[in-house]
Amino acid sequence: MATIRILIIAFVVAVSSACNVTRVVKPLEKGEKAVSASIGGPGIIFSGAPIPVPLSSLSYSHGLDTGVTVSAGIHTTSLAFGVLQLDLALGVNAFQLDNEKFGVTLSPGLHFLMDTYKGYVRTYPQLDALCWWQYSEKPNLFYAGAGTWVELVKAKPHNQVQQNELLPWVMIGHQFNRPKWAYTTEIKYLGMQHDTRDLVVDYISPSHHGTLGFYFGVSRRLMK
């Protein structure tokens, strides 16, 4: 159990800093609410087959105003192995065409992690930005963007200098919308600053740096 817990923490902090599907692609309308579930993570080779690490989370989103959505989530796989991980973020409509076919969403946020066995606590500010393109009357969305966690701890174990103050990623995705339900698929390139050679975990890693992450999310809109 201790070894698995260490691996979970390593996935979340070192490589899988973006460990869930994007919370807010296009902000909700004022008063609109949604509950969501997400599963997926960095890609690894397990027993000779490529699979995403099944990191799961649950979240709730609320439209505070037109163009501003707040979301909060809990990461259930981490919790199962003794790591309490919570996140809080805003989705802000920074730009949108009058015809609502294109827009830009900014999402500042904060992640909180605590090892419930040892009591270690870490916090990570987050900022991501994406562009979305709407097609059809549903409306379905394509989107692409980038983001990062910010490492606040200046020294690693054994007093080593912290060399990775940013934990960045880039992403592309698609959101399939229905009147009450939304289904999101997403691919991220995570941790590109990390050399993944000679590690215990065999990551799906372009040019031996970082890993590709694969995610799926489902969301249920609630009545205003």
mmCIF file with all atom_site columns, N, CA and C in Angstrom, residues 13-18 145-149 164 166-171 187-197 204-213:
data_model
loop_
_atom_site.group_PDB
_atom_site.id
_atom_site.type_symbol
_atom_site.label_atom_id
_atom_site.label_alt_id
_atom_site.label_comp_id
_atom_site.label_asym_id
_atom_site.label_entity_id
_atom_site.label_seq_id
_atom_site.pdbx_PDB_ins_code
_atom_site.Cartn_x
_atom_site.Cartn_y
_atom_site.Cartn_z
_atom_site.occupancy
_atom_site.B_iso_or_equiv
_atom_site.pdbx_formal_charge
_atom_site.auth_seq_id
_atom_site.auth_comp_id
_atom_site.auth_asym_id
_atom_site.auth_atom_id
_atom_site.pdbx_PDB_model_num
ATOM 1   N N  . VAL A 1 13  ? 2.204  14.748 -8.935  1.00 0.00 ? 13  VAL A N  1
ATOM 2   C CA . VAL A 1 13  ? 3.085  15.899 -8.818  1.00 0.00 ? 13  VAL A CA 1
ATOM 3   C C  . VAL A 1 13  ? 4.110  15.971 -9.933  1.00 0.00 ? 13  VAL A C  1
ATOM 4   N N  . ALA A 1 14  ? 4.787  14.867 -10.222 1.00 0.00 ? 14  ALA A N  1
ATOM 5   C CA . ALA A 1 14  ? 5.926  14.927 -11.134 1.00 0.00 ? 14  ALA A CA 1
ATOM 6   C C  . ALA A 1 14  ? 5.515  14.988 -12.594 1.00 0.00 ? 14  ALA A C  1
ATOM 7   N N  . VAL A 1 15  ? 4.502  14.220 -12.984 1.00 0.00 ? 15  VAL A N  1
ATOM 8   C CA . VAL A 1 15  ? 4.163  14.133 -14.400 1.00 0.00 ? 15  VAL A CA 1
ATOM 9   C C  . VAL A 1 15  ? 2.709  14.492 -14.664 1.00 0.00 ? 15  VAL A C  1
ATOM 10  N N  . SER A 1 16  ? 1.797  14.008 -13.860 1.00 0.00 ? 16  SER A N  1
ATOM 11  C CA . SER A 1 16  ? 0.372  14.175 -14.180 1.00 0.00 ? 16  SER A CA 1
ATOM 12  C C  . SER A 1 16  ? -0.221 15.367 -13.463 1.00 0.00 ? 16  SER A C  1
ATOM 13  N N  . SER A 1 17  ? 0.449  16.507 -13.566 1.00 0.00 ? 17  SER A N  1
ATOM 14  C CA . SER A 1 17  ? -0.035 17.697 -12.881 1.00 0.00 ? 17  SER A CA 1
ATOM 15  C C  . SER A 1 17  ? -1.452 18.063 -13.313 1.00 0.00 ? 17  SER A C  1
ATOM 16  N N  . ALA A 1 18  ? -1.809 17.795 -14.544 1.00 0.00 ? 18  ALA A N  1
ATOM 17  C CA . ALA A 1 18  ? -3.195 17.973 -14.992 1.00 0.00 ? 18  ALA A CA 1
ATOM 18  C C  . ALA A 1 18  ? -3.843 16.600 -14.988 1.00 0.00 ? 18  ALA A C  1
ATOM 19  N N  . GLY A 1 145 ? -5.411 24.158 -25.844 1.00 0.00 ? 145 GLY A N  1
ATOM 20  C CA . GLY A 1 145 ? -4.860 25.148 -24.929 1.00 0.00 ? 145 GLY A CA 1
ATOM 21  C C  . GLY A 1 145 ? -3.635 24.651 -24.205 1.00 0.00 ? 145 GLY A C  1
ATOM 22  N N  . ALA A 1 146 ? -3.251 25.372 -23.165 1.00 0.00 ? 146 ALA A N  1
ATOM 23  C CA . ALA A 1 146 ? -2.063 25.048 -22.383 1.00 0.00 ? 146 ALA A CA 1
ATOM 24  C C  . ALA A 1 146 ? -2.289 25.499 -20.953 1.00 0.00 ? 146 ALA A C  1
ATOM 25  N N  . GLY A 1 147 ? -1.514 24.936 -20.038 1.00 0.00 ? 147 GLY A N  1
ATOM 26  C CA . GLY A 1 147 ? -1.630 25.316 -18.637 1.00 0.00 ? 147 GLY A CA 1
ATOM 27  C C  . GLY A 1 147 ? -0.423 24.883 -17.848 1.00 0.00 ? 147 GLY A C  1
ATOM 28  N N  . THR A 1 148 ? -0.424 25.227 -16.579 1.00 0.00 ? 148 THR A N  1
ATOM 29  C CA . THR A 1 148 ? 0.682  24.823 -15.713 1.00 0.00 ? 148 THR A CA 1
ATOM 30  C C  . THR A 1 148 ? 0.250  24.853 -14.256 1.00 0.00 ? 148 THR A C  1
ATOM 31  N N  . TRP A 1 149 ? 0.830  23.958 -13.459 1.00 0.00 ? 149 TRP A N  1
ATOM 32  C CA . TRP A 1 149 ? 0.861  24.116 -12.015 1.00 0.00 ? 149 TRP A CA 1
ATOM 33  C C  . TRP A 1 149 ? 2.110  24.914 -11.680 1.00 0.00 ? 149 TRP A C  1
ATOM 34  N N  . ASN A 1 164 ? 12.282 22.782 -11.319 1.00 0.00 ? 164 ASN A N  1
ATOM 35  C CA . ASN A 1 164 ? 11.059 22.797 -12.122 1.00 0.00 ? 164 ASN A CA 1
ATOM 36  C C  . ASN A 1 164 ? 9.964  23.534 -11.360 1.00 0.00 ? 164 ASN A C  1
ATOM 37  N N  . LEU A 1 166 ? 7.670  25.326 -12.746 1.00 0.00 ? 166 LEU A N  1
ATOM 38  C CA . LEU A 1 166 ? 6.439  25.198 -13.524 1.00 0.00 ? 166 LEU A CA 1
ATOM 39  C C  . LEU A 1 166 ? 6.261  23.748 -13.948 1.00 0.00 ? 166 LEU A C  1
ATOM 40  N N  . LEU A 1 167 ? 5.021  23.256 -13.898 1.00 0.00 ? 167 LEU A N  1
ATOM 41  C CA . LEU A 1 167 ? 4.683  21.893 -14.297 1.00 0.00 ? 167 LEU A CA 1
ATOM 42  C C  . LEU A 1 167 ? 3.658  21.995 -15.429 1.00 0.00 ? 167 LEU A C  1
ATOM 43  N N  . PRO A 1 168 ? 4.125  22.226 -16.663 1.00 0.00 ? 168 PRO A N  1
ATOM 44  C CA . PRO A 1 168 ? 3.223  22.614 -17.753 1.00 0.00 ? 168 PRO A CA 1
ATOM 45  C C  . PRO A 1 168 ? 2.612  21.443 -18.511 1.00 0.00 ? 168 PRO A C  1
ATOM 46  N N  . TRP A 1 169 ? 1.592  21.758 -19.311 1.00 0.00 ? 169 TRP A N  1
ATOM 47  C CA . TRP A 1 169 ? 0.999  20.807 -20.238 1.00 0.00 ? 169 TRP A CA 1
ATOM 48  C C  . TRP A 1 169 ? 0.366  21.566 -21.406 1.00 0.00 ? 169 TRP A C  1
ATOM 49  N N  . VAL A 1 170 ? 0.140  20.861 -22.502 1.00 0.00 ? 170 VAL A N  1
ATOM 50  C CA . VAL A 1 170 ? -0.675 21.350 -23.608 1.00 0.00 ? 170 VAL A CA 1
ATOM 51  C C  . VAL A 1 170 ? -1.762 20.317 -23.859 1.00 0.00 ? 170 VAL A C  1
ATOM 52  N N  . MET A 1 171 ? -2.870 20.729 -24.477 1.00 0.00 ? 171 MET A N  1
ATOM 53  C CA . MET A 1 171 ? -4.016 19.829 -24.590 1.00 0.00 ? 171 MET A CA 1
ATOM 54  C C  . MET A 1 171 ? -4.830 20.115 -25.839 1.00 0.00 ? 171 MET A C  1
ATOM 55  N N  . ILE A 1 187 ? -6.747 14.844 -24.852 1.00 0.00 ? 187 ILE A N  1
ATOM 56  C CA . ILE A 1 187 ? -5.364 14.359 -24.841 1.00 0.00 ? 187 ILE A CA 1
ATOM 57  C C  . ILE A 1 187 ? -4.474 15.488 -24.353 1.00 0.00 ? 187 ILE A C  1
ATOM 58  N N  . LYS A 1 188 ? -3.595 15.193 -23.398 1.00 0.00 ? 188 LYS A N  1
ATOM 59  C CA . LYS A 1 188 ? -2.636 16.168 -22.887 1.00 0.00 ? 188 LYS A CA 1
ATOM 60  C C  . LYS A 1 188 ? -1.213 15.654 -23.093 1.00 0.00 ? 188 LYS A C  1
ATOM 61  N N  . TYR A 1 189 ? -0.304 16.591 -23.320 1.00 0.00 ? 189 TYR A N  1
ATOM 62  C CA . TYR A 1 189 ? 1.126  16.282 -23.261 1.00 0.00 ? 189 TYR A CA 1
ATOM 63  C C  . TYR A 1 189 ? 1.640  16.904 -21.977 1.00 0.00 ? 189 TYR A C  1
ATOM 64  N N  . LEU A 1 190 ? 2.023  16.047 -21.022 1.00 0.00 ? 190 LEU A N  1
ATOM 65  C CA . LEU A 1 190 ? 2.329  16.451 -19.657 1.00 0.00 ? 190 LEU A CA 1
ATOM 66  C C  . LEU A 1 190 ? 3.822  16.356 -19.350 1.00 0.00 ? 190 LEU A C  1
ATOM 67  N N  . GLY A 1 191 ? 4.275  17.208 -18.463 1.00 0.00 ? 191 GLY A N  1
ATOM 68  C CA . GLY A 1 191 ? 5.611  17.057 -17.889 1.00 0.00 ? 191 GLY A CA 1
ATOM 69  C C  . GLY A 1 191 ? 6.726  16.992 -18.899 1.00 0.00 ? 191 GLY A C  1
ATOM 70  N N  . MET A 1 192 ? 6.651  17.813 -19.939 1.00 0.00 ? 192 MET A N  1
ATOM 71  C CA . MET A 1 192 ? 7.658  17.727 -21.001 1.00 0.00 ? 192 MET A CA 1
ATOM 72  C C  . MET A 1 192 ? 9.062  18.105 -20.533 1.00 0.00 ? 192 MET A C  1
ATOM 73  N N  . GLN A 1 193 ? 9.170  18.690 -19.337 1.00 0.00 ? 193 GLN A N  1
ATOM 74  C CA . GLN A 1 193 ? 10.488 19.041 -18.815 1.00 0.00 ? 193 GLN A CA 1
ATOM 75  C C  . GLN A 1 193 ? 11.176 17.862 -18.122 1.00 0.00 ? 193 GLN A C  1
ATOM 76  N N  . HIS A 1 194 ? 10.459 16.727 -17.951 1.00 0.00 ? 194 HIS A N  1
ATOM 77  C CA . HIS A 1 194 ? 11.012 15.577 -17.241 1.00 0.00 ? 194 HIS A CA 1
ATOM 78  C C  . HIS A 1 194 ? 11.527 14.518 -18.216 1.00 0.00 ? 194 HIS A C  1
ATOM 79  N N  . ASP A 1 195 ? 12.760 14.079 -18.021 1.00 0.00 ? 195 ASP A N  1
ATOM 80  C CA . ASP A 1 195 ? 13.328 12.959 -18.766 1.00 0.00 ? 195 ASP A CA 1
ATOM 81  C C  . ASP A 1 195 ? 12.770 11.670 -18.172 1.00 0.00 ? 195 ASP A C  1
ATOM 82  N N  . THR A 1 196 ? 12.088 10.873 -18.974 1.00 0.00 ? 196 THR A N  1
ATOM 83  C CA . THR A 1 196 ? 11.412 9.677  -18.460 1.00 0.00 ? 196 THR A CA 1
ATOM 84  C C  . THR A 1 196 ? 12.212 8.394  -18.665 1.00 0.00 ? 196 THR A C  1
ATOM 85  N N  . ARG A 1 197 ? 13.449 8.507  -19.113 1.00 0.00 ? 197 ARG A N  1
ATOM 86  C CA . ARG A 1 197 ? 14.283 7.321  -19.255 1.00 0.00 ? 197 ARG A CA 1
ATOM 87  C C  . ARG A 1 197 ? 14.761 6.842  -17.888 1.00 0.00 ? 197 ARG A C  1
ATOM 88  N N  . ILE A 1 204 ? 4.362  6.399  -21.877 1.00 0.00 ? 204 ILE A N  1
ATOM 89  C CA . ILE A 1 204 ? 4.236  6.683  -23.303 1.00 0.00 ? 204 ILE A CA 1
ATOM 90  C C  . ILE A 1 204 ? 4.782  8.086  -23.493 1.00 0.00 ? 204 ILE A C  1
ATOM 91  N N  . SER A 1 205 ? 6.010  8.182  -23.962 1.00 0.00 ? 205 SER A N  1
ATOM 92  C CA . SER A 1 205 ? 6.782  9.405  -23.816 1.00 0.00 ? 205 SER A CA 1
ATOM 93  C C  . SER A 1 205 ? 7.419  9.833  -25.130 1.00 0.00 ? 205 SER A C  1
ATOM 94  N N  . PRO A 1 206 ? 6.904  10.895 -25.788 1.00 0.00 ? 206 PRO A N  1
ATOM 95  C CA . PRO A 1 206 ? 7.540  11.406 -27.006 1.00 0.00 ? 206 PRO A CA 1
ATOM 96  C C  . PRO A 1 206 ? 8.945  11.917 -26.716 1.00 0.00 ? 206 PRO A C  1
ATOM 97  N N  . SER A 1 207 ? 9.916  11.444 -27.476 1.00 0.00 ? 207 SER A N  1
ATOM 98  C CA . SER A 1 207 ? 11.310 11.896 -27.342 1.00 0.00 ? 207 SER A CA 1
ATOM 99  C C  . SER A 1 207 ? 11.843 11.711 -25.933 1.00 0.00 ? 207 SER A C  1
ATOM 100 N N  . HIS A 1 208 ? 11.308 10.733 -25.180 1.00 0.00 ? 208 HIS A N  1
ATOM 101 C CA . HIS A 1 208 ? 11.789 10.404 -23.836 1.00 0.00 ? 208 HIS A CA 1
ATOM 102 C C  . HIS A 1 208 ? 11.598 11.544 -22.839 1.00 0.00 ? 208 HIS A C  1
ATOM 103 N N  . HIS A 1 209 ? 10.653 12.438 -23.097 1.00 0.00 ? 209 HIS A N  1
ATOM 104 C CA . HIS A 1 209 ? 10.353 13.509 -22.160 1.00 0.00 ? 209 HIS A CA 1
ATOM 105 C C  . HIS A 1 209 ? 8.835  13.621 -21.985 1.00 0.00 ? 209 HIS A C  1
ATOM 106 N N  . GLY A 1 210 ? 8.406  13.698 -20.715 1.00 0.00 ? 210 GLY A N  1
ATOM 107 C CA . GLY A 1 210 ? 6.987  13.815 -20.429 1.00 0.00 ? 210 GLY A CA 1
ATOM 108 C C  . GLY A 1 210 ? 6.212  12.581 -20.843 1.00 0.00 ? 210 GLY A C  1
ATOM 109 N N  . THR A 1 211 ? 4.909  12.739 -20.933 1.00 0.00 ? 211 THR A N  1
ATOM 110 C CA . THR A 1 211 ? 4.045  11.640 -21.331 1.00 0.00 ? 211 THR A CA 1
ATOM 111 C C  . THR A 1 211 ? 2.756  12.177 -21.941 1.00 0.00 ? 211 THR A C  1
ATOM 112 N N  . LEU A 1 212 ? 2.117  11.368 -22.754 1.00 0.00 ? 212 LEU A N  1
ATOM 113 C CA . LEU A 1 212 ? 0.780  11.684 -23.245 1.00 0.00 ? 212 LEU A CA 1
ATOM 114 C C  . LEU A 1 212 ? -0.247 11.209 -22.226 1.00 0.00 ? 212 LEU A C  1
ATOM 115 N N  . GLY A 1 213 ? -1.242 12.047 -21.943 1.00 0.00 ? 213 GLY A N  1
ATOM 116 C CA . GLY A 1 213 ? -2.322 11.675 -21.048 1.00 0.00 ? 213 GLY A CA 1
ATOM 117 C C  . GLY A 1 213 ? -3.632 11.589 -21.801 1.00 0.00 ? 213 GLY A C  1
#
